[in-house]
Amino acid sequence: MTVNTQPTTETPDPRAFGLPLVEGGSLPAELHSLVSSVHDLIDAVGNTRADTETLAEAAATIRGLTDRLDVDRRQVGTMVTRDLGDGTTEIGTITNIVAGDTNPAAPRLALMRTPEGMRAEVTLNTIYQGPPGLVHGGWIAAMLDQAVGSVSSVETSPGLTARLEIDYRRPTPLFTPLEITSWVERTEGRKVYVAGRIRAHGQVTAEGKALMIRVEVPE
C-alpha cells in the first residue's frame, strides 16, 4: 500500500527539453503489427535449425527490409504517452528495452495503475532465457526496475534509480504468466522508497526494493 507519498506533481512536457513526444494512441496499427512480427522473428532466429540456403535467403530479405525502414529515424530520446488504464497516462522513451512501444526486443511490460500501485502480467519466451527454461536474472531485475520506476513516477514525480536490490526467491519460469506488482513505501524529500515483486503460479519468485531520486525540473 502507498504510504506517506507526496501529492503527484504535473509531469513535465518533454518537448520543453527538446525531446519529441508521440501520443501512444497515434501509433499506427501497422507499426504495432510490425513490432510484434519482428518480436516473433527474434525468437524464431534464436531457435531455428533451418538449412543454410534458407538462412542466407532470410538474411538477404531482412537486409533489404532494414534498408527500406532505416531511411527516416526517430530522434534519440523520443518519448511516448502510455495509458495506465485508470484515465491517467505515463510518459516514457518509445524504444525502452523493457516497455518500449516500438522495441521488438522488449517484453512489452504493460503496467497498469491499481489502488496499491502498479501491476502487469507478462509471459516470456526464450528471448529472455538464462538457465534452461528459466528467465535470465538480468531480465528479472530489469522488469522490477521498470515497475518500481513507473510507480514512483506516477505516484510522486519522475525520477531515476539510485539503488536497486533484488532477492531471487526461486527460479522464474519461461512460458508462464508472471504477475509483476510495485508500490511506493514512503518518501523523504526527493527520495522515494519503492518495492516490487514477481509471482509465478501465485508464488513469489523475486522481490526488489529501490531508492528513486526525483528529478528536479528547472522552472
XYZ file of N, CA, C and O in Angstrom:
876
model
N 0.846 -1.190 0.000
C 0.000 0.000 0.000
C 0.882 1.241 0.000
O 1.929 1.280 0.636
N 0.471 2.261 -0.719
C 1.218 3.505 -0.784
C 1.022 4.300 0.502
O -0.110 4.556 0.913
N 2.105 4.649 1.154
C 2.020 5.433 2.381
C 2.992 6.600 2.334
O 4.039 6.547 1.702
N 2.606 7.672 2.976
C 3.471 8.848 3.114
C 3.976 9.386 1.784
O 5.101 9.867 1.678
N 3.162 9.276 0.755
C 3.569 9.844 -0.525
C 3.198 11.312 -0.565
O 2.288 11.759 0.114
N 3.922 12.047 -1.368
C 3.597 13.442 -1.577
C 2.669 13.536 -2.778
O 2.661 12.658 -3.636
N 1.864 14.574 -2.877
C 0.939 14.704 -3.998
C 1.667 14.627 -5.335
O 2.776 15.128 -5.484
N 1.021 13.957 -6.277
C 1.599 13.842 -7.609
C 1.749 15.226 -8.237
O 0.822 16.018 -8.233
N 2.932 15.495 -8.771
C 3.148 16.765 -9.458
C 2.915 16.571 -10.944
O 2.965 15.455 -11.456
N 2.671 17.651 -11.637
C 2.436 17.561 -13.070
C 3.701 17.117 -13.786
O 4.780 17.652 -13.568
N 3.554 16.092 -14.622
C 4.705 15.590 -15.365
C 5.186 16.641 -16.353
O 4.388 17.168 -17.133
N 6.488 16.954 -16.326
C 6.986 17.965 -17.264
C 6.844 17.511 -18.706
O 6.969 16.325 -19.014
N 6.573 18.441 -19.589
C 6.428 18.147 -21.010
C 7.820 17.966 -21.613
O 8.631 18.893 -21.599
N 8.130 16.773 -22.156
C 9.457 16.533 -22.730
C 9.817 17.518 -23.828
O 10.991 17.789 -24.070
N 8.810 18.066 -24.498
C 9.078 18.993 -25.595
C 9.752 20.265 -25.111
O 10.432 20.950 -25.872
N 9.591 20.573 -23.817
C 10.261 21.744 -23.248
C 11.767 21.543 -23.180
O 12.529 22.511 -23.039
N 12.206 20.267 -23.277
C 13.632 19.952 -23.220
C 14.155 19.508 -24.588
O 15.225 18.912 -24.689
N 13.370 19.765 -25.626
C 13.793 19.431 -26.985
C 13.584 17.987 -27.374
O 14.140 17.535 -28.383
N 12.777 17.244 -26.604
C 12.520 15.842 -26.913
C 11.145 15.692 -27.553
O 10.154 16.180 -27.010
N 11.056 15.007 -28.673
C 9.750 14.804 -29.315
C 8.835 13.972 -28.418
O 9.294 13.090 -27.684
N 7.537 14.246 -28.485
C 6.546 13.484 -27.731
C 5.500 12.937 -28.690
O 4.898 13.694 -29.457
N 5.292 11.618 -28.642
C 4.328 10.943 -29.501
C 3.164 10.468 -28.636
O 3.379 9.872 -27.565
N 1.958 10.711 -29.074
C 0.793 10.175 -28.383
C 0.694 8.684 -28.701
O 0.658 8.294 -29.871
N 0.658 7.865 -27.647
C 0.633 6.422 -27.857
C -0.493 5.971 -28.762
O -0.324 5.064 -29.585
N -1.643 6.619 -28.639
C -2.785 6.236 -29.456
C -2.638 6.576 -30.923
O -3.432 6.105 -31.754
N -1.633 7.385 -31.257
C -1.451 7.783 -32.654
C -0.550 6.829 -33.435
O -0.434 6.947 -34.655
N 0.100 5.882 -32.738
C 0.960 4.931 -33.441
C 0.093 4.023 -34.307
O -0.869 3.426 -33.818
N 0.406 3.899 -35.590
C -0.453 3.117 -36.486
C -0.471 1.638 -36.146
O 0.524 1.080 -35.652
N -1.595 1.008 -36.423
C -1.748 -0.427 -36.171
C -0.703 -1.224 -36.947
O -0.228 -2.267 -36.482
N -0.328 -0.720 -38.124
C 0.670 -1.417 -38.939
C 2.029 -1.461 -38.252
O 2.772 -2.442 -38.388
N 2.366 -0.390 -37.477
C 3.634 -0.388 -36.748
C 3.578 -1.391 -35.603
O 4.547 -2.131 -35.365
N 2.465 -1.424 -34.882
C 2.321 -2.409 -33.807
C 2.431 -3.829 -34.363
O 3.063 -4.702 -33.743
N 1.828 -4.056 -35.523
C 1.894 -5.374 -36.145
C 3.328 -5.728 -36.535
O 3.779 -6.871 -36.360
N 4.061 -4.737 -37.068
C 5.456 -4.960 -37.450
C 6.304 -5.291 -36.231
O 7.122 -6.230 -36.258
N 6.120 -4.537 -35.148
C 6.884 -4.786 -33.918
C 6.616 -6.200 -33.416
O 7.545 -6.936 -33.045
N 5.355 -6.616 -33.417
C 5.000 -7.957 -32.961
C 5.617 -9.030 -33.854
O 6.124 -10.061 -33.370
N 5.610 -8.792 -35.169
C 6.174 -9.769 -36.103
C 7.683 -9.909 -35.929
O 8.233 -11.022 -35.978
N 8.373 -8.781 -35.710
C 9.821 -8.836 -35.514
C 10.149 -9.496 -34.177
O 11.151 -10.208 -34.048
N 9.305 -9.269 -33.164
C 9.472 -9.950 -31.885
C 9.454 -11.468 -32.092
O 10.321 -12.185 -31.581
N 8.486 -11.937 -32.877
C 8.404 -13.366 -33.189
C 9.616 -13.816 -34.012
O 10.111 -14.945 -33.846
N 10.093 -12.931 -34.891
C 11.258 -13.251 -35.717
C 12.500 -13.458 -34.858
O 13.291 -14.381 -35.104
N 12.686 -12.602 -33.841
C 13.844 -12.744 -32.950
C 13.838 -14.127 -32.306
O 14.863 -14.816 -32.241
N 12.663 -14.538 -31.833
C 12.550 -15.852 -31.198
C 12.814 -16.965 -32.214
O 13.501 -17.953 -31.909
N 12.288 -16.804 -33.429
C 12.485 -17.832 -34.456
C 13.960 -17.958 -34.841
O 14.487 -19.070 -34.980
N 14.640 -16.816 -35.002
C 16.061 -16.840 -35.367
C 16.885 -17.499 -34.270
O 17.807 -18.287 -34.535
N 16.556 -17.190 -33.029
C 17.311 -17.760 -31.923
C 17.169 -19.260 -31.782
O 18.019 -19.919 -31.178
N 16.099 -19.818 -32.344
C 15.824 -21.239 -32.155
C 15.824 -22.057 -33.446
O 15.601 -23.268 -33.412
N 16.090 -21.418 -34.607
C 15.963 -22.119 -35.881
C 17.068 -23.149 -36.113
O 18.204 -22.984 -35.643
N 16.681 -24.190 -36.827
C 17.641 -25.184 -37.321
C 17.496 -25.302 -38.834
O 17.769 -26.353 -39.424
N 17.079 -24.201 -39.466
C 16.866 -24.201 -40.917
C 18.188 -24.443 -41.648
O 19.277 -24.185 -41.121
N 18.093 -24.890 -42.905
C 19.287 -25.167 -43.707
C 19.957 -23.861 -44.123
O 19.379 -22.777 -44.046
N 21.192 -23.956 -44.586
C 21.990 -22.770 -44.896
C 21.392 -21.948 -46.037
O 21.502 -20.721 -46.041
N 20.760 -22.612 -46.999
C 20.150 -21.868 -48.098
C 19.012 -20.984 -47.579
O 18.892 -19.816 -47.963
N 18.197 -21.549 -46.701
C 17.099 -20.779 -46.117
C 17.631 -19.630 -45.269
O 17.112 -18.508 -45.312
N 18.697 -19.884 -44.515
C 19.297 -18.841 -43.675
C 19.835 -17.694 -44.533
O 19.629 -16.518 -44.206
N 20.510 -18.023 -45.609
C 21.076 -16.998 -46.488
C 19.969 -16.173 -47.136
O 20.067 -14.941 -47.248
N 18.920 -16.842 -47.564
C 17.798 -16.144 -48.190
C 17.118 -15.216 -47.181
O 16.770 -14.070 -47.495
N 16.940 -15.702 -45.958
C 16.304 -14.892 -44.917
C 17.160 -13.673 -44.589
O 16.643 -12.559 -44.422
N 18.483 -13.865 -44.494
C 19.378 -12.748 -44.180
C 19.300 -11.669 -45.252
O 19.270 -10.466 -44.945
N 19.259 -12.084 -46.534
C 19.175 -11.118 -47.630
C 17.850 -10.365 -47.587
O 17.795 -9.145 -47.800
N 16.779 -11.075 -47.292
C 15.472 -10.433 -47.201
C 15.440 -9.418 -46.076
O 14.940 -8.291 -46.233
N 15.992 -9.791 -44.934
C 15.990 -8.889 -43.775
C 16.870 -7.669 -44.024
O 16.517 -6.549 -43.640
N 18.011 -7.862 -44.707
C 18.857 -6.707 -45.037
C 18.094 -5.729 -45.916
O 18.174 -4.509 -45.740
N 17.343 -6.261 -46.877
C 16.559 -5.397 -47.759
C 15.484 -4.637 -46.999
O 15.279 -3.435 -47.224
N 14.804 -5.309 -46.103
C 13.769 -4.655 -45.301
C 14.377 -3.611 -44.374
O 13.804 -2.527 -44.170
N 15.546 -3.922 -43.807
C 16.221 -2.967 -42.931
C 16.557 -1.687 -43.685
O 16.353 -0.575 -43.186
N 17.057 -1.835 -44.906
C 17.383 -0.658 -45.719
C 16.140 0.182 -45.998
O 16.193 1.424 -46.010
N 15.011 -0.456 -46.233
C 13.767 0.271 -46.519
C 13.256 1.023 -45.288
O 12.708 2.123 -45.405
N 13.428 0.428 -44.109
C 12.911 1.039 -42.885
C 13.853 2.088 -42.303
O 13.416 2.985 -41.566
N 15.138 1.982 -42.610
C 16.140 2.823 -41.950
C 16.377 4.137 -42.690
O 17.477 4.672 -42.671
N 15.359 4.670 -43.332
C 15.514 5.898 -44.106
C 15.002 7.128 -43.363
O 15.311 8.260 -43.737
N 14.220 6.911 -42.313
C 13.651 8.043 -41.567
C 13.537 7.642 -40.108
O 12.543 7.055 -39.686
N 14.574 7.971 -39.325
C 14.656 7.506 -37.942
C 14.120 8.561 -36.967
O 14.252 9.763 -37.193
N 13.565 8.071 -35.872
C 13.135 8.977 -34.813
C 14.346 9.563 -34.099
O 15.418 8.955 -34.063
N 14.166 10.728 -33.510
C 15.227 11.362 -32.725
C 15.481 10.541 -31.473
O 14.560 10.019 -30.848
N 16.765 10.408 -31.100
C 17.114 9.730 -29.855
C 16.444 10.455 -28.684
O 16.500 11.679 -28.587
N 15.802 9.696 -27.814
C 15.110 10.301 -26.681
C 13.640 10.576 -26.941
O 12.959 11.160 -26.079
N 13.128 10.156 -28.092
C 11.705 10.359 -28.373
C 10.871 9.701 -27.282
O 11.108 8.553 -26.898
N 9.878 10.436 -26.782
C 9.024 9.969 -25.702
C 7.639 9.614 -26.235
O 7.245 10.062 -27.311
N 6.906 8.814 -25.460
C 5.561 8.403 -25.856
C 4.668 8.365 -24.623
O 5.128 8.069 -23.516
N 3.400 8.693 -24.804
C 2.445 8.597 -23.707
C 1.857 7.196 -23.676
O 1.659 6.567 -24.718
N 1.596 6.692 -22.462
C 1.000 5.374 -22.297
C -0.192 5.472 -21.354
O -0.094 6.058 -20.273
N -1.294 4.871 -21.749
C -2.498 4.836 -20.922
C -2.309 3.818 -19.810
O -1.924 2.676 -20.059
N -2.591 4.221 -18.567
C -2.403 3.337 -17.417
C -3.688 2.653 -16.968
O -3.735 2.027 -15.915
N -4.737 2.774 -17.773
C -5.948 2.034 -17.509
C -6.927 2.671 -16.546
O -8.018 2.137 -16.328
N -6.540 3.803 -15.940
C -7.451 4.458 -14.995
C -7.688 5.914 -15.363
O -8.116 6.708 -14.532
N -7.392 6.237 -16.611
C -7.576 7.613 -17.054
C -6.331 8.460 -16.956
O -6.298 9.576 -17.465
N -5.283 7.953 -16.309
C -4.022 8.681 -16.226
C -3.049 8.138 -17.268
O -3.241 7.049 -17.818
N -2.005 8.891 -17.539
C -1.005 8.472 -18.514
C 0.390 8.563 -17.919
O 0.628 9.293 -16.950
N 1.289 7.815 -18.519
C 2.702 7.846 -18.163
C 3.480 8.207 -19.417
O 3.065 7.879 -20.532
N 4.603 8.867 -19.240
C 5.466 9.203 -20.374
C 6.775 8.443 -20.230
O 7.404 8.449 -19.166
N 7.185 7.757 -21.301
C 8.447 7.019 -21.293
C 9.085 7.049 -22.661
O 8.479 7.483 -23.642
N 10.319 6.566 -22.743
C 11.002 6.531 -24.031
C 10.349 5.470 -24.925
O 10.026 4.375 -24.473
N 10.184 5.809 -26.190
C 9.426 4.953 -27.093
C 10.154 3.644 -27.410
O 9.522 2.644 -27.741
N 11.505 3.634 -27.271
C 12.266 2.413 -27.546
C 12.767 1.742 -26.265
O 13.685 0.919 -26.318
N 12.180 2.065 -25.129
C 12.555 1.455 -23.844
C 12.714 -0.057 -24.012
O 11.837 -0.723 -24.564
N 13.821 -0.615 -23.509
C 14.124 -2.025 -23.727
C 13.177 -2.956 -22.982
O 13.037 -4.130 -23.327
N 12.470 -2.447 -21.960
C 11.545 -3.276 -21.196
C 10.096 -3.046 -21.605
O 9.309 -3.989 -21.684
N 9.739 -1.785 -21.870
C 8.333 -1.459 -22.133
C 8.138 -0.610 -23.377
O 7.081 -0.023 -23.567
N 9.143 -0.545 -24.231
C 9.071 0.326 -25.389
C 8.049 -0.108 -26.425
O 8.058 -1.256 -26.879
N 7.194 0.828 -26.820
C 6.134 0.529 -27.778
C 6.677 0.081 -29.135
O 6.035 -0.699 -29.840
N 7.857 0.571 -29.519
C 8.394 0.253 -30.846
C 9.636 -0.634 -30.788
O 10.318 -0.796 -31.795
N 9.932 -1.202 -29.622
C 11.125 -2.038 -29.474
C 10.741 -3.512 -29.539
O 10.161 -4.047 -28.598
N 11.067 -4.210 -30.638
C 10.672 -5.614 -30.770
C 11.338 -6.539 -29.751
O 10.847 -7.636 -29.501
N 12.467 -6.109 -29.169
C 13.156 -6.938 -28.179
C 12.524 -6.834 -26.801
O 12.803 -7.658 -25.925
N 11.683 -5.839 -26.587
C 11.071 -5.622 -25.280
C 9.981 -6.649 -25.006
O 9.251 -7.036 -25.914
N 9.852 -7.080 -23.748
C 8.741 -7.972 -23.405
C 7.403 -7.246 -23.387
O 6.377 -7.863 -23.155
N 7.436 -5.941 -23.628
C 6.214 -5.126 -23.659
C 5.477 -5.225 -22.326
O 4.334 -5.662 -22.246
N 6.161 -4.823 -21.290
C 5.610 -4.858 -19.943
C 4.570 -3.751 -19.811
O 4.903 -2.599 -19.569
N 3.301 -4.102 -19.980
C 2.216 -3.117 -19.977
C 1.705 -2.922 -18.550
O 0.743 -3.566 -18.110
N 2.357 -2.035 -17.810
C 1.975 -1.771 -16.426
C 0.702 -0.935 -16.377
O 0.559 0.031 -17.114
N -0.202 -1.328 -15.493
C -1.452 -0.609 -15.281
C -1.508 -0.125 -13.824
O -0.965 -0.773 -12.924
N -2.193 0.981 -13.613
C -2.295 1.531 -12.267
C -3.380 0.795 -11.478
O -4.442 0.463 -12.015
N -3.114 0.545 -10.199
C -4.063 -0.090 -9.296
C -4.143 0.749 -8.022
O -3.313 1.642 -7.805
N -5.121 0.470 -7.150
C -5.180 1.210 -5.887
C -3.914 1.060 -5.043
O -3.576 1.943 -4.251
N -3.207 -0.059 -5.213
C -1.986 -0.297 -4.442
C -0.740 0.264 -5.107
O 0.275 0.469 -4.450
N -0.769 0.452 -6.421
C 0.416 0.924 -7.134
C 0.340 0.612 -8.608
O -0.446 1.203 -9.340
N 1.137 -0.367 -9.079
C 1.155 -0.757 -10.487
C 1.120 -2.281 -10.576
O 1.589 -2.999 -9.689
N 0.577 -2.771 -11.721
C 0.512 -4.213 -11.939
C 0.601 -4.507 -13.429
O 0.102 -3.754 -14.258
N 1.258 -5.633 -13.751
C 1.317 -6.111 -15.133
C 1.366 -7.626 -15.120
O 1.772 -8.247 -14.134
N 0.960 -8.204 -16.234
C 1.106 -9.649 -16.428
C 1.810 -9.861 -17.757
O 1.424 -9.268 -18.769
N 2.848 -10.687 -17.754
C 3.626 -10.900 -18.964
C 4.105 -12.349 -19.006
O 4.371 -12.951 -17.956
N 4.177 -12.901 -20.199
C 4.699 -14.253 -20.400
C 5.923 -14.157 -21.299
O 5.849 -13.558 -22.383
N 7.021 -14.722 -20.867
C 8.292 -14.586 -21.584
C 8.675 -15.869 -22.308
O 8.499 -16.967 -21.772
N 9.232 -15.690 -23.512
C 9.710 -16.842 -24.282
C 11.228 -16.931 -24.190
O 11.860 -16.290 -23.344
N 11.844 -17.706 -25.089
C 13.278 -17.971 -24.977
C 14.161 -16.767 -25.295
O 15.375 -16.834 -25.088
N 13.594 -15.673 -25.793
C 14.388 -14.446 -25.961
C 14.986 -14.025 -24.628
O 16.080 -13.446 -24.570
N 14.304 -14.354 -23.538
C 14.680 -13.875 -22.205
C 15.253 -14.982 -21.327
O 15.316 -14.866 -20.116
N 15.712 -16.057 -21.965
C 16.193 -17.231 -21.242
C 17.598 -17.024 -20.677
O 18.479 -16.458 -21.306
N 17.771 -17.506 -19.447
C 19.092 -17.589 -18.829
C 19.407 -19.060 -18.671
O 19.798 -19.733 -19.626
N 19.194 -19.638 -17.468
C 19.297 -21.088 -17.313
C 18.217 -21.779 -18.147
O 17.207 -21.165 -18.496
N 18.395 -23.041 -18.467
C 17.423 -23.738 -19.310
C 15.989 -23.630 -18.783
O 15.692 -24.002 -17.644
N 15.112 -23.063 -19.617
C 13.709 -22.969 -19.272
C 13.356 -21.875 -18.278
O 12.197 -21.763 -17.874
N 14.337 -21.062 -17.911
C 14.119 -20.050 -16.876
C 14.482 -18.656 -17.375
O 15.312 -18.490 -18.285
N 13.870 -17.647 -16.774
C 14.141 -16.262 -17.144
C 15.523 -15.844 -16.624
O 15.900 -16.162 -15.497
N 16.274 -15.145 -17.455
C 17.585 -14.625 -17.073
C 17.427 -13.643 -15.905
O 16.518 -12.808 -15.881
N 18.324 -13.743 -14.937
C 18.248 -12.867 -13.769
C 18.334 -11.398 -14.108
O 17.747 -10.553 -13.415
N 19.051 -11.065 -15.178
C 19.150 -9.669 -15.580
C 17.820 -9.120 -16.043
O 17.499 -7.946 -15.802
N 17.029 -9.960 -16.710
C 15.710 -9.519 -17.158
C 14.750 -9.392 -15.977
O 13.872 -8.529 -15.973
N 14.907 -10.249 -14.984
C 14.095 -10.117 -13.772
C 14.360 -8.768 -13.122
O 13.438 -8.028 -12.755
N 15.640 -8.423 -12.997
C 15.997 -7.130 -12.412
C 15.488 -5.980 -13.263
O 15.005 -4.964 -12.741
N 15.579 -6.123 -14.590
C 15.132 -5.052 -15.490
C 13.635 -4.813 -15.363
O 13.167 -3.666 -15.345
N 12.852 -5.898 -15.284
C 11.410 -5.737 -15.170
C 11.016 -5.118 -13.835
O 10.126 -4.264 -13.771
N 11.688 -5.521 -12.769
C 11.402 -4.919 -11.467
C 11.823 -3.454 -11.440
O 11.132 -2.611 -10.869
N 12.949 -3.138 -12.071
C 13.398 -1.748 -12.146
C 12.370 -0.892 -12.881
O 12.049 0.228 -12.461
N 11.832 -1.426 -13.967
C 10.807 -0.702 -14.715
C 9.554 -0.506 -13.866
O 8.949 0.580 -13.850
N 9.156 -1.554 -13.161
C 7.925 -1.497 -12.363
C 8.041 -0.507 -11.218
O 7.120 0.291 -10.983
N 9.165 -0.536 -10.498
C 9.298 0.386 -9.361
C 9.532 1.817 -9.837
O 9.083 2.775 -9.204
N 10.228 1.964 -10.969
C 10.425 3.303 -11.512
C 9.125 3.919 -11.975
O 8.880 5.114 -11.771
N 8.265 3.103 -12.582
C 6.982 3.608 -13.058
C 6.085 4.018 -11.903
O 5.445 5.072 -11.944
N 6.027 3.196 -10.862
C 5.139 3.543 -9.749
C 5.638 4.777 -9.018
O 4.855 5.612 -8.554
N 6.948 4.941 -8.930
C 7.496 6.146 -8.315
C 7.125 7.380 -9.113
O 6.722 8.406 -8.561
N 7.227 7.269 -10.448
C 6.906 8.397 -11.315
C 5.444 8.770 -11.236
O 5.086 9.952 -11.149
N 4.578 7.765 -11.241
C 3.138 8.013 -11.269
C 2.624 8.508 -9.914
O 1.802 9.422 -9.838
N 3.112 7.901 -8.831
C 2.610 8.253 -7.511
C 3.253 9.517 -6.946
O 2.680 10.158 -6.064
N 4.455 9.865 -7.415
C 5.115 11.087 -6.927
C 5.451 11.978 -8.113
O 4.651 12.795 -8.521
N 6.632 11.787 -8.687
C 7.049 12.527 -9.876
C 8.224 11.796 -10.509
O 8.830 10.936 -9.866
N 8.560 12.072 -11.782
C 9.624 11.336 -12.463
C 10.949 11.380 -11.709
O 11.310 12.385 -11.100
N 11.664 10.261 -11.762
C 12.954 10.181 -11.077
C 13.840 9.125 -11.708
O 13.483 8.482 -12.708
N 15.008 8.919 -11.105
C 15.986 7.950 -11.593
C 16.355 6.990 -10.470
O 16.329 7.350 -9.288
N 16.702 5.759 -10.854
C 17.064 4.750 -9.869
C 18.441 5.062 -9.282
O 19.425 5.183 -10.007
N 18.496 5.175 -7.948
C 19.771 5.382 -7.262
C 20.317 4.064 -6.712
O 21.526 3.860 -6.650
N 19.401 3.177 -6.314
C 19.814 1.873 -5.783
C 18.702 0.875 -6.028
O 17.515 1.175 -5.859
N 19.086 -0.334 -6.430
C 18.119 -1.405 -6.664
C 18.680 -2.693 -6.083
O 19.788 -3.103 -6.417
N 17.920 -3.319 -5.207
C 18.322 -4.582 -4.590
C 17.301 -5.653 -4.942
O 16.096 -5.457 -4.757
N 17.792 -6.793 -5.454
C 16.911 -7.877 -5.880
C 17.177 -9.119 -5.030
O 18.330 -9.513 -4.829
N 16.112 -9.722 -4.544
C 16.194 -11.021 -3.874
C 15.524 -12.044 -4.782
O 14.325 -11.945 -5.068
N 16.303 -13.016 -5.241
C 15.776 -14.073 -6.101
C 15.309 -15.214 -5.202
O 16.128 -15.935 -4.634
N 13.994 -15.356 -5.054
C 13.441 -16.323 -4.109
C 13.395 -17.744 -4.673
O 13.633 -18.723 -3.958
N 13.060 -17.875 -5.939
C 13.002 -19.182 -6.600
C 13.089 -18.946 -8.102
O 12.909 -17.810 -8.565
N 13.388 -19.978 -8.888
C 13.505 -19.790 -10.341
C 12.219 -19.239 -10.949
O 11.115 -19.624 -10.564
N 12.393 -18.339 -11.924
C 11.256 -17.750 -12.632
C 11.127 -18.436 -13.994
O 12.032 -18.336 -14.822
N 10.024 -19.141 -14.240
C 9.919 -19.958 -15.460
C 9.533 -19.156 -16.703
O 8.852 -18.130 -16.624
N 9.965 -19.639 -17.847
C 9.506 -19.142 -19.135
C 8.118 -19.713 -19.424
O 7.658 -20.652 -18.771
N 7.448 -19.136 -20.432
C 6.160 -19.638 -20.929
C 5.111 -19.771 -19.813
O 4.243 -20.640 -19.869
N 5.207 -18.889 -18.826
C 4.299 -18.910 -17.687
C 3.843 -17.489 -17.399
O 4.680 -16.577 -17.337
N 2.564 -17.238 -17.217
C 2.125 -15.885 -16.870
C 2.785 -15.410 -15.573
O 2.698 -16.084 -14.542
N 3.449 -14.284 -15.656
C 4.113 -13.694 -14.496
C 3.352 -12.444 -14.074
O 3.054 -11.588 -14.910
N 3.047 -12.340 -12.805
C 2.402 -11.145 -12.261
C 3.478 -10.264 -11.640
O 4.232 -10.718 -10.779
N 3.545 -9.027 -12.086
C 4.525 -8.078 -11.563
C 3.780 -6.926 -10.912
O 2.918 -6.299 -11.542
N 4.094 -6.658 -9.650
C 3.448 -5.573 -8.922
C 4.507 -4.674 -8.291
O 5.619 -5.110 -8.010
N 4.137 -3.415 -8.084
C 5.053 -2.473 -7.447
C 4.255 -1.432 -6.686
O 3.090 -1.168 -6.998
N 4.885 -0.830 -5.697
C 4.212 0.157 -4.856
C 5.243 1.067 -4.197
O 6.435 0.737 -4.099
N 4.779 2.230 -3.761
C 5.620 3.178 -3.024
C 5.497 2.874 -1.534
O 4.392 2.725 -1.010
N 6.628 2.765 -0.849
C 6.606 2.520 0.589
C 6.608 3.820 1.394
O 5.854 3.974 2.344
N 7.458 4.769 0.961
C 7.485 6.061 1.658
C 8.315 7.040 0.850
O 9.029 6.651 -0.077
N 8.198 8.310 1.200
C 9.016 9.341 0.572
C 9.701 10.170 1.647
O 9.194 10.334 2.751
N 10.882 10.672 1.291
C 11.633 11.578 2.174
C 12.242 12.658 1.285
O 13.310 12.467 0.708
N 11.542 13.760 1.134
C 12.013 14.804 0.233
C 12.045 14.287 -1.191
O 11.033 13.814 -1.714
N 13.233 14.357 -1.813
C 13.370 13.866 -3.182
C 13.553 12.355 -3.244
O 13.513 11.762 -4.321
N 13.722 11.699 -2.104
C 13.921 10.260 -2.071
C 12.569 9.537 -2.048
O 11.693 9.875 -1.262
N 12.447 8.537 -2.916
C 11.229 7.726 -2.961
C 11.642 6.263 -2.792
O 12.416 5.733 -3.584
N 11.125 5.628 -1.747
C 11.442 4.229 -1.466
C 10.308 3.362 -2.019
O 9.141 3.522 -1.640
N 10.671 2.471 -2.922
C 9.675 1.672 -3.634
C 10.027 0.191 -3.550
O 11.163 -0.179 -3.228
N 9.048 -0.652 -3.850
C 9.268 -2.096 -3.809
C 8.411 -2.763 -4.882
O 7.435 -2.189 -5.374
N 8.799 -3.989 -5.230
C 8.038 -4.744 -6.217
C 8.319 -6.218 -6.092
O 9.265 -6.634 -5.414
N 7.484 -7.015 -6.745
C 7.703 -8.465 -6.712
C 7.164 -9.104 -7.988
O 6.331 -8.540 -8.692
N 7.678 -10.298 -8.247
C 7.227 -11.112 -9.375
C 6.678 -12.414 -8.820
O 7.307 -13.048 -7.956
N 5.519 -12.821 -9.323
C 4.912 -14.084 -8.923
C 4.686 -14.961 -10.149
O 4.328 -14.468 -11.221
N 4.876 -16.261 -9.964
C 4.528 -17.266 -10.973
C 3.734 -18.351 -10.271
O 4.153 -18.857 -9.224
N 2.588 -18.703 -10.809
C 1.707 -19.685 -10.173
C 1.391 -19.287 -8.734
O 1.252 -20.151 -7.857
N 1.296 -17.975 -8.492
C 0.953 -17.493 -7.165
C 2.111 -17.436 -6.194
O 1.958 -16.912 -5.078
N 3.280 -17.946 -6.578
C 4.443 -17.955 -5.688
C 5.401 -16.830 -6.057
O 5.642 -16.562 -7.239
N 5.972 -16.187 -5.057
C 6.936 -15.115 -5.290
C 8.245 -15.715 -5.781
O 8.829 -16.583 -5.119
N 8.694 -15.259 -6.950
C 9.979 -15.727 -7.479
C 11.094 -14.707 -7.287
O 12.266 -15.070 -7.237
N 10.727 -13.436 -7.188
C 11.732 -12.395 -6.985
C 11.086 -11.169 -6.348
O 9.918 -10.869 -6.602
N 11.855 -10.483 -5.522
C 11.405 -9.252 -4.890
C 12.481 -8.192 -5.045
O 13.669 -8.510 -5.103
N 12.069 -6.954 -5.120
C 13.032 -5.872 -5.266
C 12.662 -4.669 -4.424
O 11.482 -4.393 -4.196
N 13.675 -3.984 -3.946
C 13.495 -2.711 -3.259
C 14.417 -1.704 -3.927
O 15.540 -2.052 -4.328
N 13.954 -0.475 -4.043
C 14.762 0.530 -4.740
C 14.606 1.894 -4.093
O 13.609 2.186 -3.427
N 15.618 2.686 -4.307
C 15.588 4.096 -3.935
C 15.595 4.904 -5.219
O 16.515 4.786 -6.034
N 14.549 5.675 -5.418
C 14.451 6.563 -6.571
C 14.696 7.990 -6.112
O 14.279 8.389 -5.024
N 15.381 8.752 -6.949
C 15.609 10.170 -6.683
C 14.828 10.987 -7.697
O 15.052 10.878 -8.904
N 13.891 11.747 -7.180
C 13.052 12.556 -8.076
C 13.887 13.643 -8.746
O 14.713 14.303 -8.112
N 13.671 13.785 -10.039
C 14.424 14.750 -10.836
C 13.879 16.145 -10.575
O 12.660 16.371 -10.584
N 14.769 17.071 -10.323
C 14.368 18.465 -10.155
C 14.222 19.101 -11.539
O 15.168 19.125 -12.317
N 13.043 19.561 -11.817
C 12.759 20.186 -13.108
C 12.955 21.679 -13.000
O 12.305 22.329 -12.180
N 13.867 22.255 -13.778
C 14.070 23.701 -13.720
C 12.836 24.461 -14.164
O 12.141 24.045 -15.101
N 12.530 25.532 -13.484
C 11.350 26.332 -13.832
C 11.686 27.316 -14.944
O 12.799 27.741 -15.110
